[in-house]
XYZ file of C-alpha atoms in Angstrom:
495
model
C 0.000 0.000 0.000
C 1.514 3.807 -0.458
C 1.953 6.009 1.927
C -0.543 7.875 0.195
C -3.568 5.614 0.563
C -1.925 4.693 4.309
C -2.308 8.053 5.452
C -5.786 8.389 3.970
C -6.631 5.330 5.530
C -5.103 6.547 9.229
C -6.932 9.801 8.919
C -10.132 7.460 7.870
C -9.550 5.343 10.627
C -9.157 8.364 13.638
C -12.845 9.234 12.376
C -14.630 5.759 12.283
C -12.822 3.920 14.577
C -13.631 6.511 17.460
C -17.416 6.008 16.317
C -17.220 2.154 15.945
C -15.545 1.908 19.677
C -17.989 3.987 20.791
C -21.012 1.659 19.141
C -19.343 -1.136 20.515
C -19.357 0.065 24.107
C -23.012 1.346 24.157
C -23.776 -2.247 22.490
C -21.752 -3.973 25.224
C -23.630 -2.877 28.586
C -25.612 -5.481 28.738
C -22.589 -7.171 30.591
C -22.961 -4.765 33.658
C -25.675 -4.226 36.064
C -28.302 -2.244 35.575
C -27.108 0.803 37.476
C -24.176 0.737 35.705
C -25.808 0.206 32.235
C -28.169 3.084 33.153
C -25.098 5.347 34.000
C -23.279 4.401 30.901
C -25.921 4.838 28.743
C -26.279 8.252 29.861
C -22.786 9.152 29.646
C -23.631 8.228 25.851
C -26.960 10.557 25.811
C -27.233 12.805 27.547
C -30.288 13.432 26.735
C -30.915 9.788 28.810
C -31.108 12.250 31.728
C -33.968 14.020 31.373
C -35.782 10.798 29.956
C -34.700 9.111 32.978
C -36.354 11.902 35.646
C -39.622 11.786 33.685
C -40.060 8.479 34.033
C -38.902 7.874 37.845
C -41.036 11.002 38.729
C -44.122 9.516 36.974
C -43.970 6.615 38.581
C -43.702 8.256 42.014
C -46.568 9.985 40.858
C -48.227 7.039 39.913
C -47.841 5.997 43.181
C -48.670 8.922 45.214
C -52.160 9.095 43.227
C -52.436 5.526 44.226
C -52.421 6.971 48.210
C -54.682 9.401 47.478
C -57.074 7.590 46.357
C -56.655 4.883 49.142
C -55.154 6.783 52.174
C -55.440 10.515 51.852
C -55.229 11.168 55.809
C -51.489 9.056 55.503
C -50.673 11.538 53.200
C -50.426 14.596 55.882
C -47.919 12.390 58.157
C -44.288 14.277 57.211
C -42.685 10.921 58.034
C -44.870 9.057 55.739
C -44.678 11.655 53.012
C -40.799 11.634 53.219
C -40.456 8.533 52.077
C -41.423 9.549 48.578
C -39.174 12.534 49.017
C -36.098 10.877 49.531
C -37.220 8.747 46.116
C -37.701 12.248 44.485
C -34.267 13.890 45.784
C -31.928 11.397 43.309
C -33.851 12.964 40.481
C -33.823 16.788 42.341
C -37.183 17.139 42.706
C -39.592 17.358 45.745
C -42.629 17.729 47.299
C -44.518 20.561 48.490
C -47.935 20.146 51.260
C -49.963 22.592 50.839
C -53.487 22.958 53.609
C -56.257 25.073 53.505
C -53.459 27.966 52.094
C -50.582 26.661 54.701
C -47.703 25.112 53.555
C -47.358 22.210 56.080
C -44.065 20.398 54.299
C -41.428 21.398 51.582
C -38.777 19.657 50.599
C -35.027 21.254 51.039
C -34.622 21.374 47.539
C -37.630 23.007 47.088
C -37.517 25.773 49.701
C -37.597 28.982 47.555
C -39.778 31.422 48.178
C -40.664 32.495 44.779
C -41.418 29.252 43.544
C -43.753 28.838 46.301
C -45.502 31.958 46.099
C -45.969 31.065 42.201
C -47.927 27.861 43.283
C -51.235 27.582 41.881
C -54.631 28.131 44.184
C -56.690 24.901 45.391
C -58.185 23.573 42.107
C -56.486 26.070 40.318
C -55.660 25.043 36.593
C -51.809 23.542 36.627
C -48.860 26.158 35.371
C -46.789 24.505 32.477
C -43.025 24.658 32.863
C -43.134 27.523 30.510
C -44.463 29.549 32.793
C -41.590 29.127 35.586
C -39.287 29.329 32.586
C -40.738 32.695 31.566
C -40.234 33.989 35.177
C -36.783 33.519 35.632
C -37.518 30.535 38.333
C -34.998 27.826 38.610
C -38.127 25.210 39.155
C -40.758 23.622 37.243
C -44.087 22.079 38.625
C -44.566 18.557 37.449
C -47.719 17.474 39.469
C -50.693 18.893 40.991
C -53.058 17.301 43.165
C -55.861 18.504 44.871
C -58.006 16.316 47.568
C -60.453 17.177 50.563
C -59.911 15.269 54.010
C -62.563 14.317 55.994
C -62.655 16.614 58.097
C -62.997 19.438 54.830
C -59.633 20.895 54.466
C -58.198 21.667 51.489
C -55.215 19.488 50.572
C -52.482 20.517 47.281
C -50.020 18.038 46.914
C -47.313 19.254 44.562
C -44.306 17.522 42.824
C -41.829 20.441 41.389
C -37.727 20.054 40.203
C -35.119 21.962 40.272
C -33.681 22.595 36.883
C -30.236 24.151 37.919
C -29.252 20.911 39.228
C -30.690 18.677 35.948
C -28.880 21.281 34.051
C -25.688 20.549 35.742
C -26.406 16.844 35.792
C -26.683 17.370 32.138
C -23.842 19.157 31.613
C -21.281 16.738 33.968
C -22.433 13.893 31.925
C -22.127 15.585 28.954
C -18.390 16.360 29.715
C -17.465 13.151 31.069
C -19.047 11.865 27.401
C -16.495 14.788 25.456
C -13.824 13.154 27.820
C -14.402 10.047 26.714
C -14.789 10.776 23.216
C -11.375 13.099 23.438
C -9.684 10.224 24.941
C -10.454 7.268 22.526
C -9.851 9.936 19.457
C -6.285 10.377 20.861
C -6.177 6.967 21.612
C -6.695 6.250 17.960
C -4.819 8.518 16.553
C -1.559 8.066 18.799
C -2.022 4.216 17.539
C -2.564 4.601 13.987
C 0.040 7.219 13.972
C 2.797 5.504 15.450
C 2.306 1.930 13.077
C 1.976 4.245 10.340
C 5.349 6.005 11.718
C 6.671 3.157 12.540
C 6.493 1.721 9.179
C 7.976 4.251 7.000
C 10.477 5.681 9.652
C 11.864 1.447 9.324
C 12.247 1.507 6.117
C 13.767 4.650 5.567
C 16.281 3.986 8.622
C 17.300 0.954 6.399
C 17.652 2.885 3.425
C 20.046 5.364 5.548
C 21.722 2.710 6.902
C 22.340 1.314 2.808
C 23.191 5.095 1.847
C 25.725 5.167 4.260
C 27.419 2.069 3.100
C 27.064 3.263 0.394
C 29.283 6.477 1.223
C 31.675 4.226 2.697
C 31.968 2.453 -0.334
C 30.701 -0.954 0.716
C 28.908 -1.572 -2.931
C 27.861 -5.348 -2.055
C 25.607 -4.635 0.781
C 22.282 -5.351 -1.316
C 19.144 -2.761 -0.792
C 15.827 -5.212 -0.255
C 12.484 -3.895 -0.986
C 10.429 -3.479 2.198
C 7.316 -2.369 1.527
C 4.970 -2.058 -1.498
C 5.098 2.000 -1.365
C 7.130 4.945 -2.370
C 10.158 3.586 -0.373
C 9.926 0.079 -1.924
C 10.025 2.330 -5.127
C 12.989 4.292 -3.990
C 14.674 1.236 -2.366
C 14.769 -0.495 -5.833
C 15.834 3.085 -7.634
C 18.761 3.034 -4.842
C 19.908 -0.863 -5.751
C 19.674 -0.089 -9.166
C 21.806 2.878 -8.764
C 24.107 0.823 -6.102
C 24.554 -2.054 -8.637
C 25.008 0.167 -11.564
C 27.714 2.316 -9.515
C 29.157 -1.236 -8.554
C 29.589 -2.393 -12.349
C 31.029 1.704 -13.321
C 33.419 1.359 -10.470
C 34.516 -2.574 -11.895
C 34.355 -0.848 -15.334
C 36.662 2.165 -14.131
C 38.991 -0.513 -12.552
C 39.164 -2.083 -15.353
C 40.189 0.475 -17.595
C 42.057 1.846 -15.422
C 44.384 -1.872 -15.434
C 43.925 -1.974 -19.017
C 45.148 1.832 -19.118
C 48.416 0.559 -16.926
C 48.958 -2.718 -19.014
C 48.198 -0.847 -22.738
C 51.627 1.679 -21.401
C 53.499 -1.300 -20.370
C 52.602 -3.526 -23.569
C 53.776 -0.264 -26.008
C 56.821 0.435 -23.682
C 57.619 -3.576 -24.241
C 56.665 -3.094 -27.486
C 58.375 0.077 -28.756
C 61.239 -0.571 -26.557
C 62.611 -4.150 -28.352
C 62.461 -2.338 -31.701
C 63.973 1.072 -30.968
C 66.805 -0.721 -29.166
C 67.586 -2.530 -31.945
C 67.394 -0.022 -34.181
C 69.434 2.244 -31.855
C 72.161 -0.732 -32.132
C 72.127 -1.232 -35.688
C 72.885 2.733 -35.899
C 75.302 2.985 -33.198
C 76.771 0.185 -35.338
C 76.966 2.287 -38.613
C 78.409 5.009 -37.035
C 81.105 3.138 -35.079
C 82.119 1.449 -38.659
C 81.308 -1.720 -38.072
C 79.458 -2.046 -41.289
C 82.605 -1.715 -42.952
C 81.519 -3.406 -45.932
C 78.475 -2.844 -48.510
C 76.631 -5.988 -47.450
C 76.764 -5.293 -43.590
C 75.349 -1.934 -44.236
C 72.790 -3.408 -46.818
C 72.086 -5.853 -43.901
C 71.870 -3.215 -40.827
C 69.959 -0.353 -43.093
C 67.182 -3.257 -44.350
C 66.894 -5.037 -40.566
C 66.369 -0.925 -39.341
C 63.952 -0.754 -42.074
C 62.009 -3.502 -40.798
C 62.059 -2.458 -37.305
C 60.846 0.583 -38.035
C 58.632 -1.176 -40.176
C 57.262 -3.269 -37.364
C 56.803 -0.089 -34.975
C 54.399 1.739 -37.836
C 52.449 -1.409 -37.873
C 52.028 -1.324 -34.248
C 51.631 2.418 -33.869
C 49.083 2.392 -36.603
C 46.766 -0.947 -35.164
C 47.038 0.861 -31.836
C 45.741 4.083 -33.685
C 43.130 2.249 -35.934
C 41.923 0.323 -32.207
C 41.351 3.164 -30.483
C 39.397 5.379 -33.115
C 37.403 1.873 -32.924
C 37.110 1.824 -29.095
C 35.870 5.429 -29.417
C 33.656 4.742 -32.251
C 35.181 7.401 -34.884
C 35.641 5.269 -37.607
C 33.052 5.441 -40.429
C 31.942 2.179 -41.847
C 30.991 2.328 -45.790
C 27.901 -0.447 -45.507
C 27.065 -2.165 -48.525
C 25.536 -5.660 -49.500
C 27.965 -7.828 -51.164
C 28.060 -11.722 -51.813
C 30.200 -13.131 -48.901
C 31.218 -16.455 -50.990
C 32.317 -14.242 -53.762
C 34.272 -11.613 -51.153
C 35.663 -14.914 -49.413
C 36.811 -16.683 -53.026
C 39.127 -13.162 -53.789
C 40.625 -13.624 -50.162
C 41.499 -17.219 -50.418
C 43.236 -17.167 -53.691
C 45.241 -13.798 -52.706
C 46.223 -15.350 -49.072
C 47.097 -19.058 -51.355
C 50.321 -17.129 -52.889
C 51.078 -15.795 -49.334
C 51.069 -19.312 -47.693
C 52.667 -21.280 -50.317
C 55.910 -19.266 -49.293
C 56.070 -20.761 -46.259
C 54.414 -24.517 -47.289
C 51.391 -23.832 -45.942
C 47.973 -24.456 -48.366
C 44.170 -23.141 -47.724
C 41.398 -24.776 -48.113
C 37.683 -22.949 -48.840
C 34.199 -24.858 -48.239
C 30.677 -23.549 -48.691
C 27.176 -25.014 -48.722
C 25.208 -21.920 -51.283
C 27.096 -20.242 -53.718
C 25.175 -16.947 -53.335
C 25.190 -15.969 -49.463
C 24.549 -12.045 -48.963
C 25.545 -10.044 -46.164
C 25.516 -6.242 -45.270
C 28.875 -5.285 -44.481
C 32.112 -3.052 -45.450
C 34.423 -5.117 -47.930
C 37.602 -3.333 -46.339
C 37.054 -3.658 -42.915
C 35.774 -7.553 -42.986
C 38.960 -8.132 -45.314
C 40.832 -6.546 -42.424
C 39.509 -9.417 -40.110
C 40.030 -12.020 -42.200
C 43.867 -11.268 -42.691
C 44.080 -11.071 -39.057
C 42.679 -14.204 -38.178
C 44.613 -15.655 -40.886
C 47.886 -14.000 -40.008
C 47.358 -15.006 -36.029
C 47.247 -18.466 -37.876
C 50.598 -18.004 -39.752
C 52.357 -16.868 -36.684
C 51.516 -19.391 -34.242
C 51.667 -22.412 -36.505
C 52.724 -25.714 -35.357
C 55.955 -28.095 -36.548
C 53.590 -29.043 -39.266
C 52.843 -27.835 -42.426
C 49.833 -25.084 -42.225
C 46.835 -25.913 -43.348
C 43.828 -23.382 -43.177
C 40.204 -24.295 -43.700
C 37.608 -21.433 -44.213
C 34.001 -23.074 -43.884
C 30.876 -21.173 -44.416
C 27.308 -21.879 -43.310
C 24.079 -20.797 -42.504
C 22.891 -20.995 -38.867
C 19.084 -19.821 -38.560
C 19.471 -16.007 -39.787
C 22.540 -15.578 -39.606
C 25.784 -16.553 -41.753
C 28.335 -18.191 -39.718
C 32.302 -17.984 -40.964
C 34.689 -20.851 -39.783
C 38.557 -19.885 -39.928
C 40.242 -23.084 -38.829
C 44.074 -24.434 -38.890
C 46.097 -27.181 -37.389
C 48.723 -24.574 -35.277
C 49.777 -24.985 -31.720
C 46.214 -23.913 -29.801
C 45.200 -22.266 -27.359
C 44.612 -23.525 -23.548
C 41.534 -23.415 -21.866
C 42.694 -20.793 -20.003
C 43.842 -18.605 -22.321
C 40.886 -18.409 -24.900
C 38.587 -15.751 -22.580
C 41.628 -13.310 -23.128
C 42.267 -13.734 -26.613
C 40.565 -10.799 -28.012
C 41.644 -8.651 -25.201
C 44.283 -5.894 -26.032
C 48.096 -6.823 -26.704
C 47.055 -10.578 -25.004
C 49.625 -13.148 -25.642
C 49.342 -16.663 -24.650
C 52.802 -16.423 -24.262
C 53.795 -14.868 -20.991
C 56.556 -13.624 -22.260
C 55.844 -11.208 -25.414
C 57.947 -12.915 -27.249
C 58.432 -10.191 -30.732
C 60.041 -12.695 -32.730
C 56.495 -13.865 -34.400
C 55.964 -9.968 -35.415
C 52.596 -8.770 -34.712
C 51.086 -5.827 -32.223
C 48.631 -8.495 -30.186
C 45.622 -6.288 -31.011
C 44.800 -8.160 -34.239
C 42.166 -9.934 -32.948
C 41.128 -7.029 -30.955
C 40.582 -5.065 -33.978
C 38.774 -7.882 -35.142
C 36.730 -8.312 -32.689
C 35.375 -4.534 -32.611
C 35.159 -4.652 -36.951
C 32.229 -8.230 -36.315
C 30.539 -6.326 -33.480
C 30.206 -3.307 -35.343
C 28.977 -5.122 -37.748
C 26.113 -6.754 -35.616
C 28.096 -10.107 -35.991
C 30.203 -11.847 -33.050
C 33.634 -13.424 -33.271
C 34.629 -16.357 -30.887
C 36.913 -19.249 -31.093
C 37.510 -22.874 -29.771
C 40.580 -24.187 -30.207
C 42.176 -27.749 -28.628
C 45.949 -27.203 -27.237
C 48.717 -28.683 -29.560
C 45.748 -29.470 -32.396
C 44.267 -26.356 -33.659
C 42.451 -23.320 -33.588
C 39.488 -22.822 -34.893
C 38.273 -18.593 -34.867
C 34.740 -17.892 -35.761
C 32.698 -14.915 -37.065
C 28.924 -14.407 -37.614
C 27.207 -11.979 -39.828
C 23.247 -11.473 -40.102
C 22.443 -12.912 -43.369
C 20.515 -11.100 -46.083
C 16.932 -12.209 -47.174
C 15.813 -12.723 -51.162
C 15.107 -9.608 -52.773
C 18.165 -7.715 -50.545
C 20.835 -9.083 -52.731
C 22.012 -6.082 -54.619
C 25.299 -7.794 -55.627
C 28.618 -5.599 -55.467
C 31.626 -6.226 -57.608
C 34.586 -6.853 -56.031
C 38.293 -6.131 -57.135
C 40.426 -7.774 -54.892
C-alpha cells in the first residue's frame, strides 16, 4: 500500500474507529448491572437524563395518586410523606404540602420562596413549565393534586424540580461523554500514527543505513524492498543505482588496469624495436658495417624495425578510433562467398611461401551479407595471419568453412597450429594478449589483431569467438546477419 492511501486510511480510521468503539461500548452494557448500564448509557446521551427523571417522577406519581385515592389522611404524616421525598431527591425534585393555604411540608430542595408563592390556588388550573421558565424561576411544577380530608380541608399536593441541578447533571455527563470521546480519538490517533510512523520511519532507517554504506563504499551490501510504497520504489531506484555504480566502479577498474597494461605492452613493445634499431645505428656510425653488405644488412633489418613499430603504432591508432567509435563504416551488401573466393586465392600465394595451403568450403554459392568489404577483409587477414604466426611443426593448413545458422551466416577460420589452452581463450581478443607470458616479438605482430577484429564483427552486428584444442588447432569464428531474397544487390569486387 503507499503512503498515500496509508495516510488516507489513518486519517479514515481516527474518524470511524472513534465512532465504531464507541457503538461497541453502548452495544456492550448489557454485561454490567443495571445501574451501571443506566449510568453508561447516559454518559452516551445525555439526553438519557432528562428521559430518565420523567419516568422515575411519573412513577412516584403514579404511586402517590395511588395513596390518594386509598389513604389521603397518611398523606399529611411528614414521616410518611418523606419517604417519597427521599425517592424524588436522586432525580432533584420534591414535594410541596400545601393545607387550607398553609404550607405544612417542603422539601429542602424546594424551599424557595418564589417558587412557592408562584404555586397555583386549590383547584387552580396547573402552570406549564413555561411559565416558571418565563419567570426567571430555577423550578418547574410537574404534578398537581388537589383532595379534601374528611374533616374538609383543602389538601395541594405538589411535585416540582429543580432545573439548575438537571442542568448541571446534564452538563457533567455531557463532559465526562467529550472526555471520553477526546480520549479514545487520541487513543486512535496516537495508535494509527505511530504503526503508520513506525512503518515508513523502518524503512527509511534501512535505506540510511544502505546510503551510508554506500558512502563508505561498501557496494555489495544489497538494498531489499520493504514495503509495497514509495520507499519500496525508492529502495529499488537506490539498488539499481548501487549495482550500476558497482559495475562503473569494476568498469573504471578495469580500464584503469587496461590503461596501466596498454603503457606497459607499447613500452615492451616500442622498446625491443627502438633498441635494436638504436644498435644497428650505433653500429653504422662506429664502422662496423665496414663493408656494402653489412650496411645493406643493418639499413634493411632498421627498415624492418621501423617497419614493425608503424604497424604497431598504426593498429594501436586504428583500435582506439574503434574503441571510441570514430571510424566510419561504408555499408554495402555484397556476396560473402564471392568476397571470401578473392581472399582465399590472394592469401594461397602468401602461404605457399612458407608450405602452408588453404582450403575454402561452402554449402550456397550466393550468401549475402551487409557489411564493409575493407574492414571484414581486415579481419580475415588477421585471423589468418594469427594463424601463420603461431603455426605448429607441421605444415599449415587453413580451412575457411561457411554456413548458414538460422538467420545468420556463420564464418569458420580453422588451422592445425599450436592452440590455445583453456585458459587462455577468454583473453584472446583482449588488447596486446599473448598466450605467451613472455611477449615474445620474434612472431611480429602488435597483439591487437584480434582485438581489432573483434570490434570490426561487433560493429557489424556479428560476433567473433573461437575454440581451439591445445597442440591441435584453432578454430576462430565470425557471424554476420544474413541477407533475405530480394536484398541481394550484388557488389563487384576487385580484390
Amino acid at each position: 500500500m503507499s503512503i498515500k492511501f496509508r495516510l488516507l486510511f489513518s486519517y479514515a480510521g481516527m474518524i470511524i474507529i472513534p465512532i465504531i468503539i464507541i457503538l461497541l461500548l453502548n452495544s456492550m452494557f448489557i454485561v454490567f448491572g443495571d445501574n451501571e448500564q443506566e449510568d453508561m448509557e447516559i454518559i452516551f446521551n445525555p439526553m438519557r437524563i432528562i428521559g430518565k427523571y420523567i419516568v422515575k417522577q411519573t412513577e412516584i406519581n403514579r404511586q402517590l395518586n395511588i395513596e390518594i385515592l386509598n389513604n389521603k389522611e397518611k398523606l399529611i404524616d411528614s414521616t410518611y410523606i418523606k419517604k417519597y421525598d427521599k425517592k424524588l431527591e436522586e432525580y432533584y425534585s420534591g414535594i410541596i404540602m400545601r393545607k387550607n393555604d398553609k404550607i405544612i411540608y417542603v422539601s429542602k430542595i424546594l424551599k424557595d420562596d418564589r417558587f412557592i408563592s408562584t404555586l397555583p390556588d386549590f383547584n387552580e388550573p396547573f402552570q406549564s413549565a413555561e411559565f416558571y421558565r418565563n419567570h426567571g424561576i430555577g423550578y418547574v411544577l410537574n404534578m398537581q393534586n388537589d383532595f379534601y380530608l374528611e374533616d374538609g380541608s383543602e389538601i395541594s399536593l405538589f411535585v416540582g424540580t429543580d432545573v439548575s441541578l438537571t442542568r448541571k447533571d446534564f452538563s457533567e455527563t455531557r463532559n465526562r461523554m467529550t472526555l471520553m470521546v477526546i480520549s479514545i480519538l487520541i487513543l486512535t490517533t496516537f495508535t494509527l500514527t505511530f504503526f503508520v510512523y513506525k512503518s515508513i520511519i523502518k524503512s527509511i532507517k534501512k535505506l540510511e543505513y544502505a546510503a551510508n554504506e554506500m558512502k563508505k563504499g561498501n557496494l555489495d551490501y544489497e538494498i531489499k524492498k520493504h514495503l509495497n510504497d514509495e520507499i519500496g520504489d525508492l529502495s529499488l531506484v537506490l539498488e539499481e543505482m548501487r549495482i550500476r555504480l558497482k559495475d562503473s566502479l569494476e568498469v573504471q577498474r578495469k580500464y584503469e588496469e587496461n590503461r596501466k597494461n596498454l603503457i606497459s605492452n607499447i613500452s615492451h613493445d616500442l622498446k625491443t624495436p627502438i633498441m635494436s634499431i638504436k644498435g644497428y645505428i650505433e653500429g653504422i656510425k662506429d664502422g662496423i658495417a665496414d663493408t656494402p653488405e653489412k650496411m645493406d644488412k643493418y639499413i634493411n633489418t632498421i627498415y624492418e624495425k621501423a617497419g614493425h613499430m608503424e604497424g604497431l603504432i598504426g593498429e594501436l591508432f586504428l583500435f582506439s578510433k574503434l574503441d571510441l567509435q570514430k571510424v566510419s563504416f561504408d555499408f554495402q551488401n555484397m556476396n560473402l562467398i564471392e568476397f571470401l573466393k578473392y581472399s582465399v586465392e590472394d592469401l594461397s600465394f602468401d602461404l605457399e611461401k612458407i608450405g602452408g595451403k588453404i582450403n575454402f568450403e561452402y554449402e550456397e554459392e550466393r550468401s549475402f551479407v551487409r557489411a564493409d568489404l575493407q574492414k571484414l577483409k581486415r579481419v580475415v587477414l588477421n585471423i589468418v595471419g594469427n594463424s601463420v604466426k603461431y603455426k605448429g611443426e607441421e605444415p599449415l593448413k587453413i580451412d575457411i568453412l561457411v554456413k548458414k545458422q538460422d538467420e545468420n551466416i556463420v564464418v569458420e577460420i580453422k588451422d592445425n597450429g599450436k592452440g590455445i589452452s583453456k585458459e587462455d581463450i577468454p583473453y584472446i581478443f583482449d588488447r596486446f594478449y599473448r598466450a605467451d607470458p613472455s611477449r615474445n616479438t620474434s612472431v611480429g605482430g602488435s597483439g591487437l589483431g584480434l582485438a581489432i577484429s573483434k570490434q570490426i564483427i561487433e560493429k557489424h552486428g556479428g560476433k567473433l569467438w573461437a575454440e581451439s584444442v591445445k597442440n591441435k588447432g584453432t578454430s576462430i569464428f565470425f557471424s554476420l546477419r544474413g541477407l533475405k531474397g530480394g536484398e541481394e544487390n550484388e557488389k563487384n569486387i576487385d580484390c
